[in-house]
């Protein structure tokens, strides 16, 4: 006696699922084999098939007086020439090290970066933006003439005209970083809600 139509239908569907599982298992074994024995090939496949992004890294650098380090960039718009220490991460570079490198290249100053970013924004077509807090620790002022017109430490209540709006917002959101004593805890508590509502992706 043959199978009823209902039984045959379940068997065909079961066979299809079994074949799909076997195919998925085979793909996984092949990919694992490539990863173990030809890792370079695996990464080349990923490089060709995946989207590419650059990572813009900024640093909110403070000195011992609670002032913020700002750069007047030669390549930035004349109407908005001032901004934070910023640059693009290089291949194999930790983002924290990008801040250290950019601060030294742009100004000659040495900085110490706090662990963990205070901002991470994605959603752009070609890049992501990340920011860190950092302390000025020393060095001799030697601005890069190819990129930097000027670099100065500014009081938070006397920021220059022409400061990039996104960088002004970032400084305002982290005023507690630049304050001392009891003002730190109070300002941090006031700004705490902002940490769960990061700014939308936009040009920084």
Tab-separated table of C-alpha atoms in Angstrom:
chain	number	residue	atom	x	y	z
A	1	UNK	CA	0.000	0.000	0.000
A	2	UNK	CA	1.441	3.408	-0.964
A	3	UNK	CA	1.700	6.476	1.226
A	4	UNK	CA	-1.275	8.798	1.444
A	5	UNK	CA	-0.888	12.240	-0.199
A	6	UNK	CA	-0.488	13.865	3.231
A	7	UNK	CA	2.342	11.543	4.196
A	8	UNK	CA	4.116	12.016	0.861
A	9	UNK	CA	3.849	15.809	1.234
A	10	UNK	CA	5.412	15.714	4.701
A	11	UNK	CA	8.155	13.392	3.428
A	12	UNK	CA	8.997	15.721	0.516
A	13	UNK	CA	9.086	18.723	2.811
A	14	UNK	CA	11.270	16.788	5.230
A	15	UNK	CA	13.634	15.803	2.424
A	16	UNK	CA	13.902	19.448	1.349
A	17	UNK	CA	14.769	20.594	4.875
A	18	UNK	CA	17.325	17.819	5.182
A	19	UNK	CA	19.000	18.844	1.932
A	20	UNK	CA	19.049	22.492	3.062
A	21	UNK	CA	20.642	21.515	6.381
A	22	UNK	CA	23.266	19.415	4.604
A	23	UNK	CA	24.048	22.280	2.209
A	24	UNK	CA	24.394	24.759	5.084
A	25	UNK	CA	26.627	22.315	6.954
A	26	UNK	CA	28.791	21.842	3.860
A	27	UNK	CA	29.160	25.599	3.381
A	28	UNK	CA	30.193	25.975	7.008
A	29	UNK	CA	32.792	23.204	6.709
A	30	UNK	CA	34.230	24.787	3.548
A	31	UNK	CA	34.407	28.244	5.147
A	32	UNK	CA	36.028	26.788	8.279
A	33	UNK	CA	38.566	24.917	6.152
A	34	UNK	CA	39.433	28.099	4.265
A	35	UNK	CA	39.801	29.980	7.553
A	36	UNK	CA	42.148	27.359	9.033
A	37	UNK	CA	44.286	26.651	6.001
A	38	UNK	CA	43.996	29.759	3.846
A	39	UNK	CA	43.084	32.656	6.137
A	40	UNK	CA	44.396	35.185	3.637
A	41	UNK	CA	41.931	33.910	1.057
A	42	UNK	CA	39.091	34.196	3.555
A	43	UNK	CA	39.911	37.813	4.296
A	44	UNK	CA	40.245	38.622	0.596
A	45	UNK	CA	36.767	37.199	0.019
A	46	UNK	CA	35.395	39.368	2.844
A	47	UNK	CA	37.247	42.431	1.527
A	48	UNK	CA	35.707	42.033	-1.925
A	49	UNK	CA	32.179	41.259	-0.742
A	50	UNK	CA	31.756	43.684	2.181
A	51	UNK	CA	31.312	47.466	2.353
A	52	UNK	CA	34.334	49.617	3.272
A	53	UNK	CA	34.315	52.391	5.869
A	54	UNK	CA	36.751	54.922	7.281
A	55	UNK	CA	36.705	55.800	10.990
A	56	UNK	CA	36.996	59.429	12.029
A	57	UNK	CA	38.414	59.749	15.552
A	58	UNK	CA	38.262	62.884	17.722
A	59	UNK	CA	39.711	63.699	21.123
A	60	UNK	CA	38.345	66.028	23.803
A	61	UNK	CA	41.731	67.004	25.227
A	62	UNK	CA	41.815	68.960	28.493
A	63	UNK	CA	44.734	70.602	30.295
A	64	UNK	CA	45.292	70.992	34.040
A	65	UNK	CA	43.142	74.146	34.068
A	66	UNK	CA	40.145	72.383	32.515
A	67	UNK	CA	40.520	74.007	29.106
A	68	UNK	CA	39.883	72.231	25.791
A	69	UNK	CA	42.477	71.916	23.037
A	70	UNK	CA	41.207	73.148	19.667
A	71	UNK	CA	42.833	73.056	16.245
A	72	UNK	CA	42.466	75.657	13.510
A	73	UNK	CA	42.616	73.499	10.403
A	74	UNK	CA	44.100	74.709	7.139
A	75	UNK	CA	41.821	72.403	5.117
A	76	UNK	CA	38.586	73.237	6.934
A	77	UNK	CA	36.065	75.801	5.729
A	78	UNK	CA	37.134	79.403	6.453
A	79	UNK	CA	33.789	79.942	8.179
A	80	UNK	CA	34.337	76.909	10.450
A	81	UNK	CA	38.093	76.486	10.880
A	82	UNK	CA	38.185	75.381	14.547
A	83	UNK	CA	37.655	71.866	15.848
A	84	UNK	CA	38.852	69.141	18.186
A	85	UNK	CA	41.937	67.046	17.622
A	86	UNK	CA	40.691	64.734	14.903
A	87	UNK	CA	41.782	62.425	12.111
A	88	UNK	CA	41.189	59.063	10.481
A	89	UNK	CA	42.283	55.769	12.004
A	90	UNK	CA	45.024	53.953	10.145
A	91	UNK	CA	45.071	50.248	9.335
A	92	UNK	CA	45.856	48.160	12.417
A	93	UNK	CA	45.633	51.166	14.741
A	94	UNK	CA	43.591	51.272	17.923
A	95	UNK	CA	41.254	54.239	17.991
A	96	UNK	CA	42.772	55.498	21.245
A	97	UNK	CA	46.162	55.522	19.532
A	98	UNK	CA	44.697	57.578	16.692
A	99	UNK	CA	43.997	60.392	19.165
A	100	UNK	CA	47.562	60.186	20.528
A	101	UNK	CA	49.058	60.200	17.034
A	102	UNK	CA	46.882	63.012	15.695
A	103	UNK	CA	47.511	65.227	18.730
A	104	UNK	CA	51.261	64.775	18.340
A	105	UNK	CA	51.250	65.236	14.557
A	106	UNK	CA	49.010	68.302	14.641
A	107	UNK	CA	50.440	70.117	17.674
A	108	UNK	CA	53.543	68.341	19.013
A	109	UNK	CA	51.684	67.687	22.278
A	110	UNK	CA	51.529	64.378	24.135
A	111	UNK	CA	48.152	63.223	25.453
A	112	UNK	CA	46.853	60.327	27.540
A	113	UNK	CA	43.552	58.872	26.361
A	114	UNK	CA	40.875	57.595	28.715
A	115	UNK	CA	39.702	54.025	27.944
A	116	UNK	CA	36.434	53.596	26.095
A	117	UNK	CA	34.840	55.985	23.579
A	118	UNK	CA	32.305	58.567	24.739
A	119	UNK	CA	30.734	58.746	21.289
A	120	UNK	CA	30.217	56.253	18.491
A	121	UNK	CA	28.032	57.297	15.565
A	122	UNK	CA	27.296	55.193	12.504
A	123	UNK	CA	24.812	55.528	9.697
A	124	UNK	CA	26.990	57.411	7.252
A	125	UNK	CA	27.565	55.977	3.787
A	126	UNK	CA	31.338	55.736	4.045
A	127	UNK	CA	32.448	56.290	7.624
A	128	UNK	CA	31.842	56.072	11.354
A	129	UNK	CA	32.703	58.711	13.970
A	130	UNK	CA	34.157	58.000	17.410
A	131	UNK	CA	35.399	60.302	20.208
A	132	UNK	CA	37.505	59.877	23.342
A	133	UNK	CA	38.404	61.917	26.406
A	134	UNK	CA	42.098	62.715	26.794
A	135	UNK	CA	44.512	64.516	29.130
A	136	UNK	CA	47.300	66.855	28.005
A	137	UNK	CA	50.512	65.530	29.556
A	138	UNK	CA	53.251	67.629	27.930
A	139	UNK	CA	55.267	68.212	24.798
A	140	UNK	CA	56.467	71.211	22.824
A	141	UNK	CA	54.102	73.159	20.608
A	142	UNK	CA	55.030	72.338	17.007
A	143	UNK	CA	51.949	72.667	14.759
A	144	UNK	CA	51.974	70.842	11.451
A	145	UNK	CA	52.163	73.671	8.862
A	146	UNK	CA	50.544	71.502	6.180
A	147	UNK	CA	47.352	70.988	8.188
A	148	UNK	CA	47.285	73.378	11.145
A	149	UNK	CA	47.079	77.178	11.189
A	150	UNK	CA	46.879	77.409	14.972
A	151	UNK	CA	46.194	75.336	18.100
A	152	UNK	CA	45.165	76.705	21.495
A	153	UNK	CA	43.576	75.741	24.794
A	154	UNK	CA	40.250	77.521	25.334
A	155	UNK	CA	38.030	78.090	28.343
A	156	UNK	CA	34.667	76.421	27.822
A	157	UNK	CA	32.882	79.746	28.139
A	158	UNK	CA	35.162	81.407	25.588
A	159	UNK	CA	35.144	79.006	22.653
A	160	UNK	CA	36.092	80.626	19.339
A	161	UNK	CA	33.694	81.618	16.600
A	162	UNK	CA	33.869	79.192	13.709
A	163	UNK	CA	33.976	76.082	15.907
A	164	UNK	CA	32.473	73.089	14.103
A	165	UNK	CA	28.881	72.809	15.431
A	166	UNK	CA	29.135	69.070	16.086
A	167	UNK	CA	32.351	69.587	18.049
A	168	UNK	CA	30.760	72.418	20.048
A	169	UNK	CA	27.882	70.076	20.910
A	170	UNK	CA	30.322	67.335	21.894
A	171	UNK	CA	32.207	69.678	24.210
A	172	UNK	CA	28.953	70.857	25.782
A	173	UNK	CA	27.777	67.277	26.320
A	174	UNK	CA	30.998	66.498	28.222
A	175	UNK	CA	31.496	69.683	30.227
A	176	UNK	CA	31.856	67.488	33.312
A	177	UNK	CA	35.150	66.208	31.891
A	178	UNK	CA	36.638	69.702	32.036
A	179	UNK	CA	35.324	70.607	35.500
A	180	UNK	CA	36.899	70.037	38.902
A	181	UNK	CA	35.675	68.972	42.330
A	182	UNK	CA	31.966	68.749	43.123
A	183	UNK	CA	31.092	70.414	39.824
A	184	UNK	CA	32.126	67.198	38.056
A	185	UNK	CA	29.482	65.007	39.691
A	186	UNK	CA	26.781	67.642	39.320
A	187	UNK	CA	27.498	68.272	35.650
A	188	UNK	CA	27.766	64.544	34.959
A	189	UNK	CA	24.360	63.934	36.527
A	190	UNK	CA	22.859	66.753	34.478
A	191	UNK	CA	24.286	65.344	31.238
A	192	UNK	CA	23.605	61.661	31.969
A	193	UNK	CA	20.403	61.472	29.838
A	194	UNK	CA	22.398	62.557	26.772
A	195	UNK	CA	24.536	59.427	26.970
A	196	UNK	CA	21.572	57.234	26.039
A	197	UNK	CA	20.550	59.521	23.181
A	198	UNK	CA	23.622	59.888	20.958
A	199	UNK	CA	23.483	62.467	18.161
A	200	UNK	CA	22.255	61.399	14.767
A	201	UNK	CA	24.742	60.557	12.058
A	202	UNK	CA	25.847	63.758	10.370
A	203	UNK	CA	28.938	65.513	9.109
A	204	UNK	CA	31.265	66.214	12.038
